[in-house]
Every structure is written in C-alpha cells, then in structure tokens.
Amino acid sequence: MGGRWEPAGRLREHCPRASPAQHLAAAITIGDHFFASSSSTPDYDEYHQAMLRHLQVDASALLLAKLRRKVPTPVFLETHPDVMETPCFAALQPTR
C-alpha cells in the first residue's frame, strides 16, 4: 500500500447512516484481514466491497469510485507524535 490511507474516515463520510461505530470498527477489521490474506495488493474495490457487505451497504459503482478517490494532502496527513515537533513537519503545514 502507499499514499494516503484512511478507510474509516472514508466510510464515515460516504456511509454516515450505515451502522453504529462498533460495526464500522468491525468492517475495518474485515478490510484489514482482506489485505492481510492477500499475497499482493488486492483490488481496492474488492477491499471496499468486503467492508460494505459487513455494513449492509450497496457497493454501487459511484460509491466505490468515491471510496477510492485520491485524498489531497492538506485533507489528511497522519504523523506519529514524535514527528510533529520536527522542522520537516512544520514545513509541511499550510500557512494561514
């Protein structure tokens, strides 16, 4: 895997009424197992379909396209706490 990755946020954004939080966590676990059971990076639509099946949400072509779209850098940047204090991290922050 590479790039920006935040499946829980994507599912919450595009399936807000799909399920309670504990079902969302279980769906993410199903997605994690889906990736772990593959010897190479599987198709992202199949990954999303596995999670959506658990949430009992129709995996329409439009929804799958929304879930796999690229996320702009300013929208999501996950770092470990020890990185946040480095000059490199500071340089990545948008100016206001």
mmCIF file of C-alpha atoms in Angstrom:
data_model
loop_
_atom_site.group_PDB
_atom_site.id
_atom_site.type_symbol
_atom_site.label_atom_id
_atom_site.label_comp_id
_atom_site.label_asym_id
_atom_site.label_seq_id
_atom_site.Cartn_x
_atom_site.Cartn_y
_atom_site.Cartn_z
ATOM 1 C CA MET A 1 0.000 0.000 0.000
ATOM 2 C CA GLY A 2 1.125 3.531 -0.440
ATOM 3 C CA GLY A 3 -0.200 7.013 -0.465
ATOM 4 C CA ARG A 4 -2.829 8.404 1.856
ATOM 5 C CA TRP A 5 -4.949 5.797 3.557
ATOM 6 C CA GLU A 6 -7.812 6.394 5.952
ATOM 7 C CA PRO A 7 -10.661 3.924 5.319
ATOM 8 C CA ALA A 8 -12.662 4.719 8.463
ATOM 9 C CA GLY A 9 -12.944 8.377 7.512
ATOM 10 C CA ARG A 10 -13.982 7.491 4.002
ATOM 11 C CA LEU A 11 -16.667 5.113 5.209
ATOM 12 C CA ARG A 12 -17.978 7.665 7.723
ATOM 13 C CA GLU A 13 -18.037 10.338 5.003
ATOM 14 C CA HIS A 14 -19.858 8.290 2.367
ATOM 15 C CA CYS A 15 -21.939 5.932 4.527
ATOM 16 C CA PRO A 16 -22.869 8.089 7.541
ATOM 17 C CA ARG A 17 -26.023 6.148 8.403
ATOM 18 C CA ALA A 18 -24.627 2.721 7.591
ATOM 19 C CA SER A 19 -24.009 1.424 11.059
ATOM 20 C CA PRO A 20 -23.057 2.173 14.660
ATOM 21 C CA ALA A 21 -19.391 2.816 15.467
ATOM 22 C CA GLN A 22 -18.739 -0.745 16.653
ATOM 23 C CA HIS A 23 -19.926 -2.111 13.288
ATOM 24 C CA LEU A 24 -17.643 0.348 11.492
ATOM 25 C CA ALA A 25 -14.705 -0.898 13.570
ATOM 26 C CA ALA A 26 -15.620 -4.489 12.690
ATOM 27 C CA ALA A 27 -15.836 -3.559 8.999
ATOM 28 C CA ILE A 28 -12.334 -2.040 9.166
ATOM 29 C CA THR A 29 -11.088 -5.259 10.800
ATOM 30 C CA ILE A 30 -12.645 -7.241 7.945
ATOM 31 C CA GLY A 31 -10.835 -4.962 5.482
ATOM 32 C CA ASP A 32 -7.557 -5.459 7.373
ATOM 33 C CA HIS A 33 -7.985 -9.250 7.190
ATOM 34 C CA PHE A 34 -8.822 -8.968 3.491
ATOM 35 C CA PHE A 35 -5.491 -7.219 2.824
ATOM 36 C CA ALA A 36 -3.529 -9.483 5.178
ATOM 37 C CA SER A 37 -4.786 -12.628 3.438
ATOM 38 C CA SER A 38 -3.523 -11.492 0.038
ATOM 39 C CA SER A 39 -0.014 -12.155 -1.229
ATOM 40 C CA SER A 40 -0.037 -8.851 -3.141
ATOM 41 C CA THR A 41 -2.072 -5.649 -3.023
ATOM 42 C CA PRO A 42 -5.621 -6.696 -3.912
ATOM 43 C CA ASP A 43 -8.119 -4.638 -5.842
ATOM 44 C CA TYR A 44 -9.344 -1.718 -3.724
ATOM 45 C CA ASP A 45 -12.927 -2.169 -4.923
ATOM 46 C CA GLU A 46 -12.905 -5.751 -3.607
ATOM 47 C CA TYR A 47 -11.498 -4.450 -0.306
ATOM 48 C CA HIS A 48 -14.244 -1.836 -0.040
ATOM 49 C CA GLN A 49 -16.906 -4.362 -1.072
ATOM 50 C CA ALA A 50 -15.869 -6.672 1.791
ATOM 51 C CA MET A 51 -16.320 -3.865 4.313
ATOM 52 C CA LEU A 52 -19.549 -2.593 2.740
ATOM 53 C CA ARG A 53 -21.042 -6.116 2.822
ATOM 54 C CA HIS A 54 -20.476 -6.163 6.580
ATOM 55 C CA LEU A 55 -22.158 -2.757 6.880
ATOM 56 C CA GLN A 56 -25.030 -3.956 4.637
ATOM 57 C CA VAL A 57 -24.438 -1.056 2.248
ATOM 58 C CA ASP A 58 -24.893 -1.422 -1.524
ATOM 59 C CA ALA A 59 -21.490 -1.195 -3.197
ATOM 60 C CA SER A 60 -22.605 0.858 -6.183
ATOM 61 C CA ALA A 61 -20.075 1.930 -8.820
ATOM 62 C CA LEU A 62 -20.466 5.545 -7.677
ATOM 63 C CA LEU A 63 -19.822 4.708 -4.020
ATOM 64 C CA LEU A 64 -16.784 2.598 -4.900
ATOM 65 C CA ALA A 65 -15.395 5.465 -7.012
ATOM 66 C CA LYS A 66 -15.845 7.863 -4.084
ATOM 67 C CA LEU A 67 -14.116 5.468 -1.685
ATOM 68 C CA ARG A 68 -11.057 5.030 -3.914
ATOM 69 C CA ARG A 69 -10.571 8.659 -4.938
ATOM 70 C CA LYS A 70 -7.256 10.313 -4.134
ATOM 71 C CA VAL A 71 -7.208 12.443 -0.996
ATOM 72 C CA PRO A 72 -5.488 15.826 -1.263
ATOM 73 C CA THR A 73 -2.507 16.193 1.083
ATOM 74 C CA PRO A 74 -3.958 19.039 3.194
ATOM 75 C CA VAL A 75 -7.071 16.996 3.968
ATOM 76 C CA PHE A 76 -5.290 14.130 5.700
ATOM 77 C CA LEU A 77 -1.735 13.846 6.950
ATOM 78 C CA GLU A 78 -1.129 11.295 9.680
ATOM 79 C CA THR A 79 2.085 11.534 11.666
ATOM 80 C CA HIS A 80 3.450 9.986 14.808
ATOM 81 C CA PRO A 81 3.619 12.366 17.793
ATOM 82 C CA ASP A 82 7.430 12.479 17.766
ATOM 83 C CA VAL A 83 7.394 13.712 14.145
ATOM 84 C CA MET A 84 5.133 16.672 14.842
ATOM 85 C CA GLU A 85 7.950 18.637 16.502
ATOM 86 C CA THR A 86 10.447 18.287 13.658
ATOM 87 C CA PRO A 87 11.312 21.119 11.240
ATOM 88 C CA CYS A 88 10.280 18.945 8.274
ATOM 89 C CA PHE A 89 6.780 18.512 9.661
ATOM 90 C CA ALA A 90 6.496 22.228 10.367
ATOM 91 C CA ALA A 91 7.405 22.962 6.741
ATOM 92 C CA LEU A 92 4.507 20.783 5.545
ATOM 93 C CA GLN A 93 1.885 22.702 7.498
ATOM 94 C CA PRO A 94 -0.298 25.068 5.481
ATOM 95 C CA THR A 95 0.200 28.734 6.184
ATOM 96 C CA ARG A 96 -2.799 30.666 7.378
#
